[in-house]
Each structure stands twice: as structure tokens, then as C-alpha cells.
């Protein structure tokens, strides 16, 4: 019985909140975040439910049915066709809580999982048994098994191990009418008869399916093309008797339109212990595609194609992976992986494959056996979906014609025709993909921000659909249809098959409650485009966004939803999401909120938006997304802009005054450090924390009796610089100057030992970071201009290198100084070096002490994102240090973030993820290296006083021991 309501959202939300254990979110922020996936579309839901268990799913579905509200299941939200969003629907986020691997059966080679189980979690659970799940899309670190089943996902290894449909054993289903059943296949005649004889709705369902199949045998046999990558439409041919009436296969790829998944049993395959990679180079992508059929008989695990324009896009976006040196000559490359029980077996298989490549006279070949180099090359290929959204030479590219597929023997001709079609429409794109199965990924620079852009978009897609069908192919070969391609299905299938798709859905979901408009009676492919509607009103900007044409809207639309930021296992991005697990606290979620703020619909308050402020409050400004995000979304910069505008001419949080103005407060403290120490350790210390917006659990630092600059003056008076020594400016950042002067003292010792004349600026200098990160941009500009004048007053040559010791300070000078001051800031940015960079570049042959110790390093997130650590590794090698760099990401303190009231739990959770357990596990003789003041402070405060060292301190300590 349905219950229509004048305000179904409010009433439904109240009822759901009263009975569910999981979260119920119907606010503007959550609706915005879940109104997007990795497609071109924006469809705001009515609300979001994050079920805590299967009972929550059952209850939520029942209530939605009563209110006649549609339901959209969602995993990681990486669907490219728009399958994971729905207007006015309730989105069920299965990934948040329903992610367990329930069972691994190594004898049967199966696994039972929840719908929200992340693929990499399943792979980790299966690995001890030498097993794995075969399909592996490039989003494997965050995509869910439920989403893979919904879209019939594939990946690079489907050439060897098949699509998801080939690896599904049983599906545990919940229908819109509350019916539950488990389906599998293939089935023999007796098993089918037994199912049709079951009582109630389950028996009726099986009888309807059997009758549906029996009445349409000829149409299904004749109307469903056979090719390795066909994921368009419903796989009705799985119902045929010759295919065993395989219901599990028939429901794989139905995009959540027929049933909700409560669990699944999937088949596992043997994971080859050893791998080798053959990289074959060809003159162009057509030649590479033409070569594939002759190579497939040699049994490669993969046959992935990527062309030179993908590499050019990669190089335009960021640093060059060293493994690119292993690419042989050519303009397009095939990545042909082999496997074996031993390294020798994998190598021998690769040699045979390489010999086959060489039979083509135009081909070149390289054999890559080093696992690290293989990982780097696969990383380039996996990042393709993000990389190619920014084309070489500029321009934005979008999904739309994302994963068409043809028989492999026709791929070369199809690619040539596809390139010609792009030229006719004056469009550009970067094709790459699964050449071994004829599947091509392509993002195209549709002019969706222009008045005629939607017409170009539709015209191209219709002609592309006709083109792929003319080559015997499928509109989709991996990602399904959704809104992006469902409207085009009549160009691929006869009208009778289209009618059968509707009939199949009605058997499962007669009320059309589940993901309506995704496959049957689809919404138009050019409706709901998120790029078309310009911001209602231009908002003032304070930062230049030079890489995005001065537009914050273009900057936030860099996010295409590939969701690397919701991978909680590795890297720097995104620490707040790793701690909270909330989508709005991810880089992607924040980008969506900012885009909606600029649009002005769901979030109409502009810079005053509380939804955006709340989401950005837990952003640590770590800059990890600026480097780790495939499209280089720079949330730290966007947060600075937002804080500047949000609090402009308004009172700020107390922490902004206390921590933003820290350089000034510390200069005042330096006048009487003893009295300051006594004050903060007295009962008044708690009051100071409250007044400064500092969490009471944080320990305020001990102020040293002497600043670094005061020590330096005494030191230089007693030890004049040797005549003729090359001058170098040491930048006395706030933290080194006032809180840990032992670090710059150590740097002076080392640099003087190496023969340099260490100078200081003639007055106080500051990078302005504390003001910049809290959005106080006017003050930050004034501070930086004053610092430039002070540095110029030193009278040193303009090319004198400047050495910084604090990574966040150096990153600010390198990246944010030119952003704030334009050309005036570039000279200092270009000559600023980290301590390790300076030693590596200016004293490459100077003897350094041997330090044959064990060490672990916590890399400052700004160093990771902006500066890089290659020089540190080279200097450590010269020291003989046995160092292990932790994959710990941000330490969680992040300047003022971890000190601010309301952030302590998140700060500690980030540190406890990897960093603190690793530090606690080290022996007392193991050196803990951390160049960042925040990192050293977090380690000291949360590990009962363990002291981490700056690299300069370690070298200085050893120099003293050898004197």
C-alpha cells in the first residue's frame, strides 16, 4: 500500500531515521554529493541511506515502496553512464557499511561477499590461497563487487579470466516487492522445472521467466550479437536453454534495474605467482590493433593498448614516471602480460610473445621483468580515465563514447573510422583500452560549455553508435549503458529486442521502482548534463586559477568522479575520507559541493554556504589531491579561496586568529620565553587553549630560551665564514626559528662542513602559510611582499640559492607565492630548495658521513605533493642509510588542523592508520626521519615522546661523532 505525501522527503526521512541502524541523510550536502557519479550527469536524489546491514536494506526498500519513491543502489559511484544516480530517488550506499568478505572457499575456488565489498579487499582476502577474482577494472582499489555485477565490469585481465558475468556463481536478491531469492546457473531441465514448481512469488517469477524465454527463443537467438565485450542492453541470451537458463548471468549487467543485491558468491581463479610484461611498439594505434589477432594464440593475460597522446597527456599533467624509459620506439604500445608458476616460466612465455611481436617488421619490443617498473607502467594505463580528461595542448575531455567494443579482428578498421568521425566533428580524444577484446576507451572534448555543444554531443554519439554497429560491435563493452547510451540501444538491437528488455524488467520490477530510466524507457542522453548550466551568478575570486582559465567552476569540474580519493589504503589523498569514510569529506565530494555552490540550485548561499564550510572544515589542506588525483583537483587552494570569501568582513573562528597569526605571537613570546612557558604550564594554559580555539588534549610546545637567529649571530661572530665560500641563504621559517631552532642549527653545521657561507635574511621573513591556509589572503600577500623586500636587502646575487628546512614553507614559496604575487614571486620560487635538494645539487661529490643505521621516513604531505623526494633518497644513499619510506600519507596534524578544537579525533585517526603503528613498531635504535615540524610534533605527542629527526639533524649528529 502506497502513501503519497505532500512532502515525501521529510516524512520518509523521519520514518527511515526512526527504524534504521545506518545513516539517513536527506540534507542538501548529501543530496549534492550523491547527485553525481563518474558520468556527465547530475541528478539530485531525494535522499541517501547508508544501510548498516541487510535488514536496513529490506526496511528502506519497503518504506520507499510505500512512499512510491524510486531506489538507486550505489557502490563506489564510479559508473560512467549515470547508473549510480537518479532524480528524486533514495540512493542506497552499499559501500559505507556492507563491505565484508564473508567467506573464502579455497577448495571450491569461490568467495561470498557483500554488495559493498571493495574489489581490492576481496583480492587481499583471496591472495593467501593463491587465488584472485579475475576481472580487474582500473578502479579496483575502490569499486565494489555489487557495482561490478551491476555493470558487468571487465578490466585488463578479462582477456584471460573473463568478464564479471563469467565469474558469478550465485546472487542473493531482494526484489522491489520484498521477495528474496537466490539465483544461479546454468540449470538443466529438471532444475528449471523444480524452480517453476515453487510456491508463492518465487515460483511465479520462475514461471514468468520460463514462459518469457520459451515464447521468444527465435528473437533472442537472432537479435543478440555475440562478441567478447557486449555489455549493452540486458543479456537475454543467458536465458536460452543452450546456455542453461543462467539467471545469475542474465542479471549481471542489469544496472540495478531488476533487483537489489544482498550478497554474491563469485568464482576465483589461480593467481600466477610470477609475471612478465612485453611492451610492443607500433607506428600508430591502427597498426597496434591490427597486430592483436596474431598475438592472442600465445595466451597473454592482457593486451592493452595506449597511444602516444595518452603519454603526452600524462606528461602535461605531472611528473614523468621513470618506467616510461622502457617504452620501445613507436606511437602506440601494447602491454602484453604473461604469467607463470615461476619467474623463469613467466619470462619464457614473455620471450615467445616478444618473438611473435618481432615478426611484424614495423614493431619494436621491450621485455620488462622488474616488478616496480611493471607497476609504474600499469599505473599509467590505470590512470587513463583521469589523465585524458585534460588533453595534450589544453582542452577538457568528457565521457560519452567511453567503452565501445567490436570484434578484435575489426578493431584496427574501427579505430581508423572513429578517428575520421572525430575529425569530421572537429573533436579530439585519446583512444586507449582493451585491444585484445576490441574495447576502446575514449574521452572527447565535446564543447558542452558552448551554446551548440549539446547538439554536437548528440550528433556525434548517434553517428558513433551507427559506426560501431556497422563493425559488428556493442555500444558498451565494459561500463554498461545508463543514461549515456540506453537511448541508443535501438540503433544496436531490433525493435523486438527493445520490447523484450522492457518485458524482462517488468517481470522483476513491475512497479518500476528500481533505478528507473537507466535502461528501459531511458532519459535522453543529452538531458541532465552537469556542465551545461553555467553558474547563475559570478562569484568574486581572489586566486588566479591559471590552469583553468581563471575559472573556479572549471577547476572544480576537473573532478570526473573516478574516485581515487576514496581509496582508503594508500597514498596521501584523501586523509579526512580515510578517517571518516564520508563521501562529502573526500576530494570528489568537496568538488561536487563547490560545483553546486557555484551553480546555485541545491546550495544557493554562495560563499556563505554552511554545507560547503562543514565539508571543507575537515580538509587538512595536505595538497595530496593536487598530485595524487589523476586530474589534479587542488582542494587546498579551493579551501583557501572559500575561507577567504566566507569570512570576508566577518568574524573568524578563534583558531584563525591564534594559529593564523602564529608568527606574530611567537615573535612576542621570544621576548620572554621563560615567562611564556610558565604561563602555558599553569592553570591559565587551559584558558589560553580555549581562547585560541585549541583542543584541550593538545600539548602546547615548550619555547626555547633562544631563537635560531640569536644563536646564529653569536655563532657567526665566533666563526666567521671562510673567504671565498659560496653564499647560500638559509630561510628561517617560523617553526624553526621559534620552536625547534635545533633544526636550523644542524643545517648550518652541515652546510658549513660542506664549505658554504650560510647567510640569513637581514630581517624577519615569513612564507605566509599560516595566513594563506586560513584564507587570510590579504595579510598573506602583505607578509610575502615584506619578505621579498627583506631578502632583496641582503644584497646577494639574484641567483643565490635559498634553502628551506620546513617542507610546507618551501612548498608555499614554490607554488603559492607566484599564485599570490604573480611574476614578482617567481624568482624566489625558482631558487628555493629543500635541504636535500641543495646538498644533492650543489654538493654532489662532497663526502658525507656514513650512517649505516635502520630508518623509517614520514614524508611531509606537501613535500610529496609539490616538492618530491628524489633528492632525499639520493642523499640517504650517499649516507649508507637503510631507509624505508612509510606509505602513511598525511600525519594528521597538518599545521594548525590537528590543534584546532573539533579536529583531534580525526587528526589522531589519520595518524593511527599507518604512521603511529609503524613508529611504535620500530626498535629504539631505528631512526625516525621527518622533515616536517607537524610530522615530528604529531609523532612526539601521540607516541609518548618518540623524537623524530630532520635529515639535517641526522647528518649533523654523525658529523659530531666523527670529529
XYZ file of N, CA and C in Angstrom, residues 76-188:
339
model
N 30.801 2.414 -5.376
C 31.783 3.494 -5.254
C 31.391 4.726 -6.049
N 30.306 4.662 -6.806
C 29.892 5.813 -7.595
C 30.829 6.111 -8.741
N 31.447 5.067 -9.328
C 32.362 5.268 -10.452
C 31.717 4.917 -11.784
N 30.400 4.771 -11.808
C 29.699 4.459 -13.054
C 29.850 5.614 -14.033
N 30.166 5.293 -15.269
C 30.436 6.320 -16.277
C 29.189 6.632 -17.097
N 28.163 5.790 -17.018
C 26.960 6.021 -17.795
C 25.844 6.702 -17.033
N 26.023 6.988 -15.748
C 24.975 7.603 -14.954
C 24.098 6.602 -14.236
N 24.585 5.367 -14.060
C 23.759 4.324 -13.436
C 23.621 4.488 -11.930
N 24.516 5.241 -11.284
C 24.530 5.306 -9.816
C 23.856 6.549 -9.273
N 23.073 7.237 -10.106
C 22.349 8.424 -9.678
C 20.923 8.324 -10.205
N 20.014 9.054 -9.576
C 18.627 9.026 -10.020
C 17.859 10.197 -9.464
N 17.130 10.938 -10.309
C 16.413 12.121 -9.821
C 15.273 11.735 -8.895
N 15.240 12.364 -7.729
C 14.168 12.127 -6.780
C 14.176 10.762 -6.134
N 15.261 10.022 -6.266
C 15.354 8.672 -5.712
C 15.992 8.699 -4.332
N 15.880 7.584 -3.650
C 16.698 7.336 -2.475
C 17.876 6.476 -2.919
N 19.070 6.990 -2.707
C 20.287 6.259 -3.062
C 20.699 5.402 -1.866
N 20.908 4.119 -2.110
C 21.404 3.216 -1.079
C 22.904 3.051 -1.271
N 23.678 3.575 -0.352
C 25.142 3.479 -0.409
C 25.568 2.176 0.269
N 25.856 1.166 -0.552
C 26.232 -0.141 -0.011
C 27.693 -0.178 0.439
N 28.497 0.711 -0.045
C 29.938 0.645 0.248
C 30.245 1.042 1.683
N 29.420 1.910 2.254
C 29.760 2.501 3.554
C 29.879 1.445 4.649
N 28.928 0.487 4.705
C 28.922 -0.479 5.804
C 28.849 -1.938 5.358
N 28.464 -2.195 4.130
C 28.231 -3.581 3.698
C 29.367 -4.046 2.807
N 30.578 -4.066 3.391
C 31.755 -4.373 2.592
C 32.533 -5.597 3.014
N 31.934 -6.499 3.801
C 32.712 -7.648 4.291
C 32.933 -8.695 3.194
N 34.087 -9.349 3.293
C 34.295 -10.614 2.591
C 33.839 -11.693 3.564
N 32.733 -12.355 3.277
C 32.114 -13.262 4.246
C 32.812 -14.610 4.316
N 33.333 -15.080 3.186
C 33.915 -16.425 3.180
C 34.782 -16.611 1.939
N 35.912 -17.264 2.123
C 36.729 -17.743 1.011
C 36.753 -19.262 1.092
N 36.367 -19.935 0.022
C 36.411 -21.399 -0.044
C 37.491 -21.781 -1.036
N 38.711 -22.058 -0.553
C 39.806 -22.326 -1.495
C 39.626 -23.619 -2.278
N 38.922 -24.591 -1.702
C 38.719 -25.842 -2.437
C 37.757 -25.615 -3.615
N 36.646 -24.947 -3.337
C 35.689 -24.672 -4.413
C 36.129 -23.494 -5.281
N 37.134 -22.748 -4.822
C 37.594 -21.537 -5.503
C 36.447 -20.542 -5.665
N 35.800 -20.241 -4.560
C 34.727 -19.263 -4.558
C 34.884 -18.333 -3.362
N 34.206 -17.219 -3.441
C 34.150 -16.258 -2.341
C 32.723 -15.768 -2.212
N 32.284 -15.573 -0.970
C 30.970 -14.983 -0.724
C 31.199 -13.589 -0.158
N 30.541 -12.607 -0.767
C 30.807 -11.211 -0.431
C 29.503 -10.454 -0.255
N 29.611 -9.301 0.388
C 28.530 -8.339 0.459
C 28.543 -7.486 -0.817
N 27.454 -6.786 -1.105
C 27.453 -5.957 -2.324
C 28.447 -4.816 -2.285
N 28.763 -4.316 -1.075
C 29.692 -3.197 -0.978
C 31.136 -3.598 -0.803
N 31.466 -4.889 -0.951
C 32.857 -5.340 -0.822
C 33.706 -4.709 -1.914
N 34.779 -4.050 -1.516
C 35.688 -3.436 -2.489
C 36.536 -4.533 -3.120
N 36.751 -4.423 -4.431
C 37.462 -5.474 -5.158
C 38.823 -5.764 -4.545
N 39.594 -4.741 -4.221
C 40.929 -4.984 -3.668
C 40.860 -5.696 -2.314
N 39.793 -5.459 -1.542
C 39.638 -6.185 -0.282
C 39.412 -7.668 -0.553
N 38.638 -7.983 -1.572
C 38.458 -9.383 -1.953
C 39.777 -9.988 -2.422
N 40.533 -9.231 -3.204
C 41.820 -9.752 -3.686
C 42.771 -10.028 -2.523
N 42.778 -9.134 -1.530
C 43.641 -9.359 -0.372
C 43.214 -10.599 0.406
N 41.906 -10.817 0.520
C 41.422 -11.986 1.245
C 41.730 -13.283 0.500
N 41.734 -13.244 -0.813
C 41.974 -14.451 -1.616
C 43.459 -14.738 -1.821
N 44.304 -13.716 -1.675
C 45.721 -13.859 -2.013
C 46.436 -14.949 -1.219
N 46.179 -15.114 0.088
C 46.901 -16.181 0.810
C 46.657 -17.585 0.251
N 45.592 -17.762 -0.507
C 45.288 -19.069 -1.099
C 45.770 -19.163 -2.538
N 46.510 -18.157 -3.002
C 46.971 -18.154 -4.383
C 45.855 -17.916 -5.375
N 44.785 -17.258 -4.938
C 43.613 -17.039 -5.774
C 43.332 -15.548 -5.926
N 42.457 -15.231 -6.885
C 42.035 -13.855 -7.106
C 40.732 -13.869 -7.888
N 40.042 -12.722 -7.844
C 38.886 -12.519 -8.707
C 39.413 -12.032 -10.043
N 38.976 -12.638 -11.132
C 39.567 -12.362 -12.434
C 39.400 -10.953 -12.937
N 38.181 -10.434 -13.054
C 38.008 -9.075 -13.580
C 38.675 -8.043 -12.675
N 39.290 -7.047 -13.293
C 40.013 -6.034 -12.501
C 39.988 -4.682 -13.195
N 38.858 -3.973 -13.129
C 38.830 -2.629 -13.710
C 39.864 -1.718 -13.068
N 40.183 -0.635 -13.746
C 41.238 0.261 -13.259
C 40.874 0.903 -11.931
N 39.600 0.880 -11.561
C 39.160 1.425 -10.274
C 39.160 0.362 -9.174
N 39.978 -0.675 -9.319
C 39.940 -1.833 -8.421
C 40.146 -1.481 -6.954
N 40.789 -0.363 -6.663
C 41.058 -0.020 -5.264
C 39.828 0.535 -4.551
N 38.769 0.848 -5.291
C 37.572 1.398 -4.642
C 36.262 0.853 -5.202
N 36.251 0.266 -6.407
C 34.982 -0.231 -6.950
C 34.510 -1.438 -6.141
N 33.196 -1.645 -6.117
C 32.611 -2.704 -5.312
C 32.167 -3.863 -6.190
N 32.078 -5.038 -5.573
C 31.615 -6.208 -6.319
C 30.173 -6.004 -6.774
N 29.346 -5.385 -5.930
C 27.982 -5.110 -6.343
C 27.926 -4.222 -7.570
N 28.745 -3.185 -7.612
C 28.799 -2.324 -8.789
C 29.308 -3.049 -10.009
N 30.299 -3.923 -9.814
C 30.826 -4.704 -10.937
C 29.762 -5.642 -11.493
N 28.971 -6.233 -10.602
C 27.881 -7.098 -11.060
C 26.822 -6.268 -11.776
N 26.535 -5.087 -11.256
C 25.543 -4.232 -11.883
C 25.909 -3.830 -13.288
N 27.201 -3.564 -13.540
C 27.644 -3.085 -14.852
C 28.331 -4.153 -15.689
N 28.490 -5.362 -15.141
C 29.247 -6.427 -15.812
C 30.653 -5.933 -16.165
N 31.379 -5.511 -15.147
C 32.704 -4.927 -15.340
C 33.705 -5.975 -15.826
N 34.765 -5.466 -16.409
C 35.751 -6.359 -17.035
C 37.159 -6.085 -16.518
N 37.876 -5.165 -17.162
C 39.245 -4.880 -16.765
C 40.243 -5.493 -17.711
N 41.503 -5.201 -17.448
C 42.555 -5.604 -18.383
C 42.731 -7.114 -18.456
N 42.458 -7.851 -17.357
C 42.698 -9.290 -17.353
C 41.481 -10.114 -17.769
N 40.425 -9.451 -18.219
C 39.278 -10.230 -18.694
C 39.627 -11.008 -19.946
N 40.688 -10.621 -20.635
C 41.154 -11.412 -21.774
C 41.457 -12.838 -21.357
N 42.006 -12.995 -20.155
C 42.352 -14.328 -19.653
C 41.250 -14.927 -18.797
N 40.572 -14.096 -17.991
C 39.690 -14.628 -16.950
C 38.237 -14.207 -17.086
N 37.903 -13.473 -18.173
C 36.514 -13.184 -18.452
C 35.971 -11.957 -17.750
N 34.736 -11.624 -18.120
C 34.001 -10.522 -17.512
C 33.436 -10.967 -16.179
N 32.817 -10.019 -15.467
C 32.174 -10.373 -14.202
C 31.119 -11.452 -14.413
N 30.359 -11.361 -15.508
C 29.324 -12.356 -15.790
C 29.899 -13.765 -15.896
N 31.149 -13.887 -16.296
C 31.787 -15.197 -16.419
C 32.249 -15.735 -15.069
N 32.157 -14.924 -14.037
C 32.737 -15.290 -12.741
C 31.746 -15.220 -11.585
N 30.456 -15.172 -11.908
C 29.418 -15.117 -10.884
C 28.800 -16.498 -10.718
N 28.735 -16.958 -9.483
C 28.173 -18.272 -9.166
C 26.714 -18.147 -8.720
N 26.466 -17.300 -7.737
C 25.106 -17.131 -7.205
C 24.904 -15.681 -6.787
N 23.654 -15.218 -6.909
C 23.288 -13.881 -6.476
C 22.154 -13.979 -5.467
N 22.317 -13.285 -4.337
C 21.271 -13.222 -3.312
C 20.526 -11.905 -3.506
N 19.238 -12.006 -3.853
C 18.497 -10.862 -4.370
C 17.350 -10.462 -3.456
N 17.056 -9.167 -3.484
C 15.875 -8.603 -2.855
C 15.117 -7.838 -3.929
N 13.854 -8.232 -4.177
C 13.056 -7.571 -5.191
C 12.290 -6.405 -4.590
N 11.760 -5.568 -5.471
C 11.077 -4.365 -5.011
C 9.845 -4.674 -4.179
N 9.272 -5.874 -4.363
C 8.087 -6.233 -3.583
C 8.432 -7.013 -2.318
N 9.698 -6.991 -1.904
C 10.204 -7.652 -0.689
C 10.501 -9.142 -0.884
N 10.289 -9.673 -2.070
C 10.629 -11.073 -2.332
C 12.141 -11.251 -2.272
N 12.580 -12.326 -1.625
C 14.002 -12.668 -1.593
C 14.198 -14.023 -2.250
N 15.253 -14.125 -3.038
C 15.596 -15.404 -3.657
C 17.062 -15.391 -4.031
N 17.600 -16.590 -4.212
C 18.974 -16.771 -4.677
C 18.918 -17.423 -6.046
N 19.653 -16.847 -6.991
C 19.660 -17.392 -8.350
C 21.077 -17.785 -8.721
N 21.190 -18.754 -9.591
C 22.480 -19.210 -10.090
C 22.326 -19.730 -11.501
N 23.167 -20.653 -11.863
C 23.125 -21.251 -13.184
C 24.497 -21.760 -13.538
N 24.584 -22.450 -14.686
C 23.495 -22.900 -15.556
C 22.648 -23.999 -14.891
N 21.406 -24.180 -15.429
C 20.463 -25.137 -14.885
C 20.066 -26.133 -15.965
N 19.868 -27.387 -15.551
C 19.346 -28.366 -16.507
C 17.824 -28.319 -16.477
